[in-house]
mmCIF file of C-alpha atoms in Angstrom:
data_model
loop_
_atom_site.group_PDB
_atom_site.id
_atom_site.type_symbol
_atom_site.label_atom_id
_atom_site.label_comp_id
_atom_site.label_asym_id
_atom_site.label_seq_id
_atom_site.Cartn_x
_atom_site.Cartn_y
_atom_site.Cartn_z
ATOM 1 C CA MET A 6 -1.723 1.646 -10.530
ATOM 2 C CA SER A 7 -5.355 2.751 -10.393
ATOM 3 C CA LEU A 8 -6.792 5.416 -8.108
ATOM 4 C CA ARG A 9 -8.752 2.736 -6.306
ATOM 5 C CA GLU A 10 -5.554 0.820 -5.572
ATOM 6 C CA LEU A 11 -3.861 4.012 -4.404
ATOM 7 C CA TYR A 12 -6.746 4.772 -2.077
ATOM 8 C CA GLU A 13 -6.822 1.249 -0.664
ATOM 9 C CA ARG A 14 -3.085 1.309 -0.048
ATOM 10 C CA TYR A 15 -2.670 4.754 1.498
ATOM 11 C CA HIS A 16 -6.017 6.038 2.793
ATOM 12 C CA GLU A 17 -5.067 5.565 6.439
ATOM 13 C CA ARG A 18 -2.043 7.848 6.079
ATOM 14 C CA VAL A 19 -3.233 10.153 3.296
ATOM 15 C CA GLN A 20 -6.546 11.994 3.004
ATOM 16 C CA PHE A 21 -7.913 11.471 -0.487
ATOM 17 C CA LEU A 22 -10.337 14.054 -1.853
ATOM 18 C CA THR A 23 -11.940 13.844 -5.259
ATOM 19 C CA VAL A 24 -13.117 17.201 -6.566
ATOM 20 C CA TYR A 25 -15.816 16.915 -9.212
ATOM 21 C CA ILE A 26 -15.403 19.751 -11.685
ATOM 22 C CA ARG A 27 -17.141 20.968 -14.838
ATOM 23 C CA GLU A 28 -17.763 18.244 -17.392
ATOM 24 C CA ALA A 29 -14.991 18.025 -19.970
ATOM 25 C CA HIS A 30 -16.916 16.311 -22.755
ATOM 26 C CA PRO A 31 -20.675 16.724 -22.265
ATOM 27 C CA VAL A 32 -23.163 15.999 -25.014
ATOM 28 C CA ASP A 33 -23.739 19.731 -25.414
ATOM 29 C CA GLY A 34 -20.021 20.510 -25.669
ATOM 30 C CA TRP A 35 -16.871 18.782 -26.882
ATOM 31 C CA TRP A 36 -18.640 15.437 -27.068
ATOM 32 C CA PHE A 37 -16.733 12.217 -27.682
ATOM 33 C CA GLY A 38 -19.757 10.041 -28.124
ATOM 34 C CA GLU A 39 -20.215 9.894 -31.909
ATOM 35 C CA GLY A 40 -18.611 8.397 -35.001
ATOM 36 C CA LEU A 41 -15.355 6.510 -35.195
ATOM 37 C CA PRO A 42 -13.583 8.834 -32.728
ATOM 38 C CA GLY A 43 -16.351 8.175 -30.233
ATOM 39 C CA TRP A 44 -15.978 4.430 -30.692
ATOM 40 C CA LEU A 45 -12.227 4.651 -30.148
ATOM 41 C CA VAL A 46 -12.575 6.774 -27.015
ATOM 42 C CA ARG A 47 -15.184 4.409 -25.579
ATOM 43 C CA LYS A 48 -12.807 1.513 -26.121
ATOM 44 C CA ARG A 49 -10.035 3.379 -24.315
ATOM 45 C CA MET A 50 -12.160 4.777 -21.475
ATOM 46 C CA PRO A 51 -15.119 2.452 -20.887
ATOM 47 C CA MET A 52 -15.730 3.837 -17.382
ATOM 48 C CA ALA A 53 -16.437 7.369 -18.587
ATOM 49 C CA ALA A 54 -19.963 8.575 -19.350
ATOM 50 C CA TYR A 55 -21.017 9.558 -22.860
ATOM 51 C CA ASP A 56 -24.583 10.734 -22.253
ATOM 52 C CA VAL A 57 -24.070 13.537 -19.753
ATOM 53 C CA TYR A 58 -25.087 17.140 -20.451
ATOM 54 C CA ASP A 59 -23.261 20.017 -18.801
ATOM 55 C CA PRO A 60 -25.075 20.617 -15.476
ATOM 56 C CA GLN A 61 -26.778 24.003 -15.427
ATOM 57 C CA ASP A 62 -27.007 24.527 -11.691
ATOM 58 C CA PHE A 63 -25.368 23.228 -8.549
ATOM 59 C CA GLU A 64 -28.010 20.612 -7.804
ATOM 60 C CA GLU A 65 -27.601 19.149 -11.284
ATOM 61 C CA ARG A 66 -23.838 19.188 -10.821
ATOM 62 C CA ARG A 67 -24.161 17.451 -7.477
ATOM 63 C CA ALA A 68 -26.422 14.783 -9.025
ATOM 64 C CA VAL A 69 -23.977 14.026 -11.849
ATOM 65 C CA ALA A 70 -21.110 13.951 -9.351
ATOM 66 C CA GLY A 71 -23.067 11.347 -7.391
ATOM 67 C CA GLU A 72 -23.593 9.237 -10.519
ATOM 68 C CA CYS A 73 -19.887 9.551 -11.255
ATOM 69 C CA GLU A 74 -18.884 8.440 -7.769
ATOM 70 C CA ALA A 75 -21.302 5.500 -7.875
ATOM 71 C CA SER A 76 -20.090 4.402 -11.287
ATOM 72 C CA LEU A 77 -16.348 4.703 -10.794
ATOM 73 C CA LYS A 78 -16.408 3.121 -7.318
ATOM 74 C CA TYR A 79 -13.078 4.603 -6.285
ATOM 75 C CA GLY A 80 -14.225 4.644 -2.684
ATOM 76 C CA ILE A 81 -12.957 8.205 -2.381
ATOM 77 C CA PRO A 82 -15.366 10.851 -1.029
ATOM 78 C CA THR A 83 -16.358 13.374 -3.678
ATOM 79 C CA LEU A 84 -16.528 17.132 -3.242
ATOM 80 C CA VAL A 85 -18.366 19.283 -5.759
ATOM 81 C CA ASP A 86 -16.831 22.441 -7.173
ATOM 82 C CA GLY A 87 -19.126 25.452 -7.274
ATOM 83 C CA MET A 88 -20.722 26.694 -10.478
ATOM 84 C CA ASP A 89 -18.144 29.483 -10.567
ATOM 85 C CA ASP A 90 -15.463 26.777 -11.082
ATOM 86 C CA ARG A 91 -13.308 28.626 -8.564
ATOM 87 C CA VAL A 92 -11.371 25.618 -7.301
ATOM 88 C CA SER A 93 -10.923 24.133 -10.758
ATOM 89 C CA GLU A 94 -9.483 27.438 -11.927
ATOM 90 C CA ALA A 95 -7.240 27.831 -8.864
ATOM 91 C CA TYR A 96 -5.624 24.481 -9.620
ATOM 92 C CA ALA A 97 -5.913 24.629 -13.438
ATOM 93 C CA ALA A 98 -7.567 21.280 -13.012
ATOM 94 C CA LYS A 99 -9.700 20.839 -16.153
ATOM 95 C CA PRO A 100 -10.184 18.173 -17.429
ATOM 96 C CA THR A 101 -8.332 16.203 -14.781
ATOM 97 C CA ARG A 102 -5.291 16.679 -12.568
ATOM 98 C CA LEU A 103 -3.549 15.241 -9.509
ATOM 99 C CA TYR A 104 -1.873 17.010 -6.588
ATOM 100 C CA LEU A 105 -0.342 15.992 -3.289
ATOM 101 C CA VAL A 106 -0.429 18.564 -0.500
ATOM 102 C CA GLY A 107 1.812 18.078 2.517
ATOM 103 C CA GLU A 108 0.773 18.417 6.144
ATOM 104 C CA ASP A 109 2.187 21.941 6.101
ATOM 105 C CA GLY A 110 -0.256 22.904 3.347
ATOM 106 C CA ARG A 111 2.400 23.159 0.666
ATOM 107 C CA VAL A 112 2.278 21.366 -2.662
ATOM 108 C CA VAL A 113 4.463 18.281 -2.719
ATOM 109 C CA TYR A 114 3.427 17.008 -6.136
ATOM 110 C CA ALA A 115 1.700 18.846 -8.948
ATOM 111 C CA GLY A 116 0.726 16.576 -11.808
ATOM 112 C CA GLU A 117 0.963 17.848 -15.330
ATOM 113 C CA LEU A 118 -2.092 19.147 -17.105
ATOM 114 C CA GLY A 119 -4.662 16.543 -18.012
ATOM 115 C CA PRO A 120 -5.582 14.435 -19.733
ATOM 116 C CA TRP A 121 -2.096 13.290 -20.772
ATOM 117 C CA GLY A 122 -0.482 14.401 -17.520
ATOM 118 C CA PHE A 123 -2.890 12.402 -15.347
ATOM 119 C CA LYS A 124 -0.488 9.790 -13.939
ATOM 120 C CA PRO A 125 -1.546 7.988 -10.739
ATOM 121 C CA LYS A 126 1.807 6.192 -10.747
ATOM 122 C CA GLU A 127 3.580 9.528 -10.281
ATOM 123 C CA LEU A 128 1.226 10.368 -7.419
ATOM 124 C CA GLU A 129 2.065 7.052 -5.802
ATOM 125 C CA GLU A 130 5.783 7.778 -6.070
ATOM 126 C CA ALA A 131 5.248 11.202 -4.517
ATOM 127 C CA ILE A 132 3.256 9.664 -1.653
ATOM 128 C CA GLU A 133 5.928 7.030 -1.049
ATOM 129 C CA GLU A 134 8.659 9.642 -1.005
ATOM 130 C CA TYR A 135 6.681 11.943 1.284
ATOM 131 C CA LEU A 136 5.840 9.211 3.782
ATOM 132 C CA ALA A 137 9.359 7.725 3.823
ATOM 133 C CA MET B 20 -18.353 9.997 -42.615
ATOM 134 C CA GLY B 21 -20.423 13.120 -41.911
ATOM 135 C CA SER B 22 -20.323 12.577 -38.189
ATOM 136 C CA ASN B 23 -16.546 12.135 -38.311
ATOM 137 C CA ILE B 24 -16.106 15.449 -40.126
ATOM 138 C CA ASN B 25 -18.461 17.074 -37.645
ATOM 139 C CA PHE B 26 -16.377 15.649 -34.808
ATOM 140 C CA ILE B 27 -13.148 17.012 -36.297
ATOM 141 C CA LYS B 28 -14.691 20.478 -36.691
ATOM 142 C CA LYS B 29 -15.917 20.480 -33.115
ATOM 143 C CA THR B 30 -12.589 19.177 -31.852
ATOM 144 C CA LEU B 31 -10.673 21.975 -33.553
ATOM 145 C CA PHE B 32 -13.034 24.556 -32.065
ATOM 146 C CA TYR B 33 -13.094 23.195 -28.532
ATOM 147 C CA LYS B 34 -9.418 22.252 -28.402
ATOM 148 C CA LYS B 35 -8.411 25.846 -29.041
ATOM 149 C CA GLU B 36 -10.777 27.081 -26.322
ATOM 150 C CA PHE B 37 -9.567 24.347 -23.989
ATOM 151 C CA ASN B 38 -5.876 25.094 -24.503
ATOM 152 C CA GLN B 39 -6.490 28.790 -23.854
ATOM 153 C CA TRP B 40 -8.247 27.930 -20.590
ATOM 154 C CA GLN B 41 -5.378 25.694 -19.457
ATOM 155 C CA GLN B 42 -2.698 28.236 -20.331
ATOM 156 C CA LYS B 43 -4.563 31.030 -18.559
ATOM 157 C CA PHE B 44 -5.090 29.208 -15.282
ATOM 158 C CA ASP B 45 -1.974 27.039 -15.206
ATOM 159 C CA ALA B 46 0.104 30.200 -14.974
ATOM 160 C CA PHE B 47 -1.372 30.781 -11.513
ATOM 161 C CA ALA B 48 -1.779 27.161 -10.384
ATOM 162 C CA PRO B 49 0.334 26.140 -7.382
ATOM 163 C CA LYS B 50 3.702 24.584 -8.077
ATOM 164 C CA VAL B 51 5.776 22.296 -5.835
ATOM 165 C CA GLY B 52 6.644 24.220 -2.677
ATOM 166 C CA ASP B 53 3.781 26.715 -3.032
ATOM 167 C CA GLN B 54 1.028 27.007 -0.462
ATOM 168 C CA ALA B 55 -1.966 25.113 -1.843
ATOM 169 C CA PRO B 56 -4.997 27.390 -2.312
ATOM 170 C CA ASP B 57 -7.492 26.655 0.428
ATOM 171 C CA PHE B 58 -11.086 25.829 -0.439
ATOM 172 C CA GLU B 59 -14.303 24.780 1.191
ATOM 173 C CA LEU B 60 -16.620 22.545 -0.824
ATOM 174 C CA GLN B 61 -19.669 20.378 -0.207
ATOM 175 C CA TYR B 62 -19.670 16.617 -0.375
ATOM 176 C CA ILE B 63 -22.176 15.166 -2.824
ATOM 177 C CA ASN B 64 -24.497 14.163 -0.002
ATOM 178 C CA ALA B 65 -24.507 17.789 1.200
ATOM 179 C CA GLU B 66 -24.399 16.688 4.818
ATOM 180 C CA LYS B 67 -21.130 18.454 5.451
ATOM 181 C CA ASP B 68 -18.422 20.550 3.874
ATOM 182 C CA ALA B 69 -14.714 19.929 3.748
ATOM 183 C CA ARG B 70 -11.912 22.466 3.843
ATOM 184 C CA LEU B 71 -8.487 21.616 2.558
ATOM 185 C CA SER B 72 -7.026 23.390 5.578
ATOM 186 C CA ASP B 73 -8.885 20.984 7.891
ATOM 187 C CA TYR B 74 -6.058 18.544 7.203
ATOM 188 C CA LYS B 75 -3.204 20.948 7.808
ATOM 189 C CA GLY B 76 -0.978 19.454 10.473
ATOM 190 C CA VAL B 77 -3.011 16.246 10.344
ATOM 191 C CA LYS B 78 -2.412 14.356 7.100
ATOM 192 C CA PRO B 79 -1.109 14.932 3.599
ATOM 193 C CA VAL B 80 -3.922 15.297 1.074
ATOM 194 C CA ALA B 81 -4.172 13.729 -2.379
ATOM 195 C CA LEU B 82 -6.357 15.896 -4.600
ATOM 196 C CA ILE B 83 -7.991 14.226 -7.578
ATOM 197 C CA PHE B 84 -9.775 16.538 -9.995
ATOM 198 C CA GLY B 85 -12.029 15.216 -12.696
ATOM 199 C CA SER B 86 -15.493 14.804 -14.167
ATOM 200 C CA PHE B 87 -17.639 11.966 -15.504
ATOM 201 C CA THR B 88 -16.910 12.528 -19.185
#
């Protein structure tokens, strides 16, 4: 179950919001783009970018978020976290994480910490259960 | 070989920093049943903002956090 499939299946009954947060593996940080490890990661995650530097201001961050949205083609509108990373911190969302928030504003599903806890299938199950 | 060793060194350094960040903020992250922290952020086209609370009483919201790398 991919995010695109989830969006296509549920977007009329669920509001999907992608929040673009600070780069997890930029060239000037914990980069996965070199050597054998880089080759292995590219094989596993061909959709990710391996030539992105950590944006230094909000306009740079917005530009990279736009490239990300265009490349991944999830069809989900993308919001951009501020340079203070306030929303990412509030949800402990780095490098990636999924939540479902009910109509009453309370958390229905809180995915485990990424990257290993990023499980769209679990989000789907939570959506199904919530909408039932 | 040199680049692999360099990668391992960097991984050890950043993984420690990364784990500390996750532990620090996960302690305060919302759990099932908690009120989700509200936020207001800009869309990438900057034409409008979105607030999480805009959808309260309207629709459930799936939040997907991530980056390009």
